[in-house]
JSON list of C-alpha atoms in Angstrom, two decimals:
[
{"chain": "A", "resi": 1, "resn": "MET", "atom": "CA", "xyz": [-14.03, -28.94, -4.72]},
{"chain": "A", "resi": 2, "resn": "LYS", "atom": "CA", "xyz": [-15.56, -26.90, -7.49]},
{"chain": "A", "resi": 3, "resn": "GLU", "atom": "CA", "xyz": [-15.62, -23.55, -8.48]},
{"chain": "A", "resi": 4, "resn": "ASP", "atom": "CA", "xyz": [-16.95, -21.03, -11.00]},
{"chain": "A", "resi": 5, "resn": "ILE", "atom": "CA", "xyz": [-14.47, -17.88, -11.85]},
{"chain": "A", "resi": 6, "resn": "TYR", "atom": "CA", "xyz": [-15.06, -14.99, -13.84]},
{"chain": "A", "resi": 7, "resn": "VAL", "atom": "CA", "xyz": [-11.70, -13.42, -14.49]},
{"chain": "A", "resi": 8, "resn": "PHE", "atom": "CA", "xyz": [-12.62, -9.42, -15.10]},
{"chain": "A", "resi": 9, "resn": "SER", "atom": "CA", "xyz": [-8.14, -8.57, -15.37]},
{"chain": "A", "resi": 10, "resn": "GLN", "atom": "CA", "xyz": [-8.73, -7.63, -19.17]},
{"chain": "A", "resi": 11, "resn": "TYR", "atom": "CA", "xyz": [-10.60, -4.67, -17.72]},
{"chain": "A", "resi": 12, "resn": "VAL", "atom": "CA", "xyz": [-8.50, -3.42, -14.91]},
{"chain": "A", "resi": 13, "resn": "ARG", "atom": "CA", "xyz": [-6.58, 0.06, -14.80]},
{"chain": "A", "resi": 14, "resn": "LYS", "atom": "CA", "xyz": [-4.98, 1.22, -12.39]},
{"chain": "A", "resi": 15, "resn": "ASP", "atom": "CA", "xyz": [-6.08, 4.86, -12.42]},
{"chain": "A", "resi": 16, "resn": "ARG", "atom": "CA", "xyz": [-9.54, 3.65, -12.09]},
{"chain": "A", "resi": 17, "resn": "PRO", "atom": "CA", "xyz": [-11.07, 4.35, -8.74]},
{"chain": "A", "resi": 18, "resn": "ALA", "atom": "CA", "xyz": [-12.44, 0.75, -8.41]},
{"chain": "A", "resi": 19, "resn": "ASN", "atom": "CA", "xyz": [-11.59, -2.79, -10.46]},
{"chain": "A", "resi": 20, "resn": "VAL", "atom": "CA", "xyz": [-13.17, -6.21, -9.66]},
{"chain": "A", "resi": 21, "resn": "LEU", "atom": "CA", "xyz": [-10.54, -8.46, -10.47]},
{"chain": "A", "resi": 22, "resn": "MET", "atom": "CA", "xyz": [-12.66, -11.61, -10.44]},
{"chain": "A", "resi": 23, "resn": "ALA", "atom": "CA", "xyz": [-15.59, -13.33, -8.82]},
{"chain": "A", "resi": 24, "resn": "GLY", "atom": "CA", "xyz": [-17.42, -16.09, -8.44]},
{"chain": "A", "resi": 25, "resn": "VAL", "atom": "CA", "xyz": [-18.88, -19.48, -6.53]},
{"chain": "A", "resi": 26, "resn": "SER", "atom": "CA", "xyz": [-16.96, -21.78, -4.57]},
{"chain": "A", "resi": 27, "resn": "TYR", "atom": "CA", "xyz": [-18.81, -25.08, -3.77]},
{"chain": "A", "resi": 28, "resn": "CYS", "atom": "CA", "xyz": [-16.24, -26.50, -0.80]},
{"chain": "A", "resi": 29, "resn": "ASP", "atom": "CA", "xyz": [-15.66, -30.04, 0.32]},
{"chain": "A", "resi": 30, "resn": "ALA", "atom": "CA", "xyz": [-13.71, -30.92, 3.39]},
{"chain": "A", "resi": 31, "resn": "SER", "atom": "CA", "xyz": [-10.31, -30.61, 1.38]},
{"chain": "A", "resi": 32, "resn": "TYR", "atom": "CA", "xyz": [-10.85, -26.90, 0.84]},
{"chain": "A", "resi": 33, "resn": "LEU", "atom": "CA", "xyz": [-8.36, -24.15, 2.24]},
{"chain": "A", "resi": 34, "resn": "ILE", "atom": "CA", "xyz": [-7.22, -21.07, 1.44]},
{"chain": "A", "resi": 35, "resn": "SER", "atom": "CA", "xyz": [-4.17, -19.51, 3.12]},
{"chain": "A", "resi": 36, "resn": "ARG", "atom": "CA", "xyz": [-2.63, -15.87, 1.75]},
{"chain": "A", "resi": 37, "resn": "SER", "atom": "CA", "xyz": [-0.10, -14.20, 3.78]},
{"chain": "A", "resi": 38, "resn": "ASP", "atom": "CA", "xyz": [-0.34, -9.81, 3.11]},
{"chain": "A", "resi": 39, "resn": "TYR", "atom": "CA", "xyz": [-2.67, -10.18, 0.33]},
{"chain": "A", "resi": 40, "resn": "ASP", "atom": "CA", "xyz": [-3.08, -7.38, -2.20]},
{"chain": "A", "resi": 41, "resn": "SER", "atom": "CA", "xyz": [-7.05, -7.18, -2.57]},
{"chain": "A", "resi": 42, "resn": "TYR", "atom": "CA", "xyz": [-9.95, -6.24, -0.75]},
{"chain": "A", "resi": 43, "resn": "VAL", "atom": "CA", "xyz": [-12.53, -9.41, -0.69]},
{"chain": "A", "resi": 44, "resn": "VAL", "atom": "CA", "xyz": [-16.17, -10.18, 0.16]},
{"chain": "A", "resi": 45, "resn": "GLU", "atom": "CA", "xyz": [-17.67, -13.31, 0.57]},
{"chain": "A", "resi": 46, "resn": "TYR", "atom": "CA", "xyz": [-21.34, -14.50, 1.50]},
{"chain": "A", "resi": 47, "resn": "THR", "atom": "CA", "xyz": [-21.89, -18.00, 2.91]},
{"chain": "A", "resi": 48, "resn": "VAL", "atom": "CA", "xyz": [-24.69, -19.49, 0.78]},
{"chain": "A", "resi": 49, "resn": "ASP", "atom": "CA", "xyz": [-24.97, -22.44, 2.04]},
{"chain": "A", "resi": 50, "resn": "GLY", "atom": "CA", "xyz": [-22.66, -24.74, 5.00]},
{"chain": "A", "resi": 51, "resn": "GLN", "atom": "CA", "xyz": [-20.08, -23.75, 7.20]},
{"chain": "A", "resi": 52, "resn": "GLY", "atom": "CA", "xyz": [-16.61, -22.47, 7.03]},
{"chain": "A", "resi": 53, "resn": "VAL", "atom": "CA", "xyz": [-13.97, -21.16, 9.66]},
{"chain": "A", "resi": 54, "resn": "LEU", "atom": "CA", "xyz": [-11.61, -17.91, 8.54]},
{"chain": "A", "resi": 55, "resn": "GLU", "atom": "CA", "xyz": [-8.73, -17.39, 11.10]},
{"chain": "A", "resi": 56, "resn": "THR", "atom": "CA", "xyz": [-7.32, -13.58, 10.84]},
{"chain": "A", "resi": 57, "resn": "ASP", "atom": "CA", "xyz": [-5.20, -11.15, 13.24]},
{"chain": "A", "resi": 58, "resn": "GLY", "atom": "CA", "xyz": [-5.12, -13.84, 16.15]},
{"chain": "A", "resi": 59, "resn": "LYS", "atom": "CA", "xyz": [-8.64, -14.99, 15.59]},
{"chain": "A", "resi": 60, "resn": "ARG", "atom": "CA", "xyz": [-10.92, -17.33, 14.70]},
{"chain": "A", "resi": 61, "resn": "TYR", "atom": "CA", "xyz": [-14.27, -16.91, 13.24]},
{"chain": "A", "resi": 62, "resn": "GLU", "atom": "CA", "xyz": [-17.51, -19.59, 12.64]},
{"chain": "A", "resi": 63, "resn": "ILE", "atom": "CA", "xyz": [-19.16, -18.80, 9.02]},
{"chain": "A", "resi": 64, "resn": "ASN", "atom": "CA", "xyz": [-22.17, -20.24, 8.63]},
{"chain": "A", "resi": 65, "resn": "THR", "atom": "CA", "xyz": [-25.35, -19.86, 6.11]},
{"chain": "A", "resi": 66, "resn": "GLY", "atom": "CA", "xyz": [-25.92, -16.69, 5.65]},
{"chain": "A", "resi": 67, "resn": "ASP", "atom": "CA", "xyz": [-22.90, -14.87, 6.37]},
{"chain": "A", "resi": 68, "resn": "PRO", "atom": "CA", "xyz": [-20.91, -12.47, 5.05]},
{"chain": "A", "resi": 69, "resn": "TYR", "atom": "CA", "xyz": [-17.29, -11.87, 5.83]},
{"chain": "A", "resi": 70, "resn": "PHE", "atom": "CA", "xyz": [-14.79, -9.28, 4.65]},
{"chain": "A", "resi": 71, "resn": "LEU", "atom": "CA", "xyz": [-10.96, -9.84, 3.83]},
{"chain": "A", "resi": 72, "resn": "TYR", "atom": "CA", "xyz": [-8.68, -6.49, 3.88]},
{"chain": "A", "resi": 73, "resn": "LYS", "atom": "CA", "xyz": [-6.09, -5.84, 1.81]},
{"chain": "A", "resi": 74, "resn": "GLY", "atom": "CA", "xyz": [-2.87, -6.19, 3.36]},
{"chain": "A", "resi": 75, "resn": "LYS", "atom": "CA", "xyz": [-4.23, -8.76, 5.69]},
{"chain": "A", "resi": 76, "resn": "SER", "atom": "CA", "xyz": [-2.97, -12.29, 6.08]},
{"chain": "A", "resi": 77, "resn": "HIS", "atom": "CA", "xyz": [-5.67, -14.80, 6.50]},
{"chain": "A", "resi": 78, "resn": "ARG", "atom": "CA", "xyz": [-6.56, -18.84, 6.18]},
{"chain": "A", "resi": 79, "resn": "TYR", "atom": "CA", "xyz": [-10.12, -20.07, 5.70]},
{"chain": "A", "resi": 80, "resn": "TYR", "atom": "CA", "xyz": [-11.27, -23.46, 5.19]},
{"chain": "A", "resi": 81, "resn": "CYS", "atom": "CA", "xyz": [-14.73, -25.70, 5.08]},
{"chain": "A", "resi": 82, "resn": "LYS", "atom": "CA", "xyz": [-15.79, -26.53, 8.64]},
{"chain": "A", "resi": 83, "resn": "GLU", "atom": "CA", "xyz": [-17.74, -29.59, 7.89]},
{"chain": "A", "resi": 84, "resn": "ASN", "atom": "CA", "xyz": [-18.00, -31.42, 4.30]},
{"chain": "A", "resi": 85, "resn": "SER", "atom": "CA", "xyz": [-19.59, -28.37, 2.06]},
{"chain": "A", "resi": 86, "resn": "TRP", "atom": "CA", "xyz": [-19.51, -24.89, 2.10]},
{"chain": "A", "resi": 87, "resn": "THR", "atom": "CA", "xyz": [-21.10, -22.85, -0.63]},
{"chain": "A", "resi": 88, "resn": "LYS", "atom": "CA", "xyz": [-20.16, -19.13, -1.20]},
{"chain": "A", "resi": 89, "resn": "ILE", "atom": "CA", "xyz": [-19.88, -16.61, -3.17]},
{"chain": "A", "resi": 90, "resn": "TRP", "atom": "CA", "xyz": [-17.21, -13.79, -3.74]},
{"chain": "A", "resi": 91, "resn": "ILE", "atom": "CA", "xyz": [-15.88, -10.65, -5.33]},
{"chain": "A", "resi": 92, "resn": "VAL", "atom": "CA", "xyz": [-12.33, -9.66, -5.32]},
{"chain": "A", "resi": 93, "resn": "LEU", "atom": "CA", "xyz": [-11.81, -5.73, -5.33]},
{"chain": "A", "resi": 94, "resn": "GLN", "atom": "CA", "xyz": [-9.39, -3.06, -5.68]},
{"chain": "A", "resi": 95, "resn": "GLY", "atom": "CA", "xyz": [-8.83, 0.77, -5.76]},
{"chain": "A", "resi": 96, "resn": "GLU", "atom": "CA", "xyz": [-9.06, 3.86, -3.75]},
{"chain": "A", "resi": 97, "resn": "ILE", "atom": "CA", "xyz": [-12.84, 3.92, -3.52]},
{"chain": "A", "resi": 98, "resn": "ILE", "atom": "CA", "xyz": [-12.92, 0.10, -2.26]},
{"chain": "A", "resi": 99, "resn": "GLU", "atom": "CA", "xyz": [-10.19, 1.18, 0.05]},
{"chain": "A", "resi": 100, "resn": "SER", "atom": "CA", "xyz": [-12.22, 4.38, 1.31]},
{"chain": "A", "resi": 101, "resn": "LEU", "atom": "CA", "xyz": [-15.45, 2.29, 1.57]},
{"chain": "A", "resi": 102, "resn": "PHE", "atom": "CA", "xyz": [-13.82, -0.66, 3.94]},
{"chain": "A", "resi": 103, "resn": "GLY", "atom": "CA", "xyz": [-12.23, 2.08, 5.99]},
{"chain": "A", "resi": 104, "resn": "ILE", "atom": "CA", "xyz": [-15.51, 4.05, 6.68]},
{"chain": "A", "resi": 105, "resn": "TYR", "atom": "CA", "xyz": [-17.96, 1.32, 6.61]},
{"chain": "A", "resi": 106, "resn": "LEU", "atom": "CA", "xyz": [-16.30, -1.66, 7.81]},
{"chain": "A", "resi": 107, "resn": "LYS", "atom": "CA", "xyz": [-13.74, -0.58, 10.29]},
{"chain": "A", "resi": 108, "resn": "GLN", "atom": "CA", "xyz": [-10.93, -3.18, 11.39]},
{"chain": "A", "resi": 109, "resn": "GLN", "atom": "CA", "xyz": [-11.72, -3.63, 15.29]}
]
């Protein structure tokens, strides 16, 4: 597995309404697995190629090429490569505006 990760923590300030903590590209293989409990940030991911699986709130989602997905602050989630490859771009966000946008446009179901 290979990742290109860009970290912006040096620019993060709690008084800003939005912060980008990091962003990157993940080139996942069969060993790729992320599992987090009560995650403290929002994440937006887009599948460039391949397939993965997202498990959250007791549900399982198949992620395919061209699919975006969103990880909510305060939620536990688990995601992994379904086949032998999964390429995705992602961004990790925090802040009041991000929370408002997720609440308005991406209401949890």
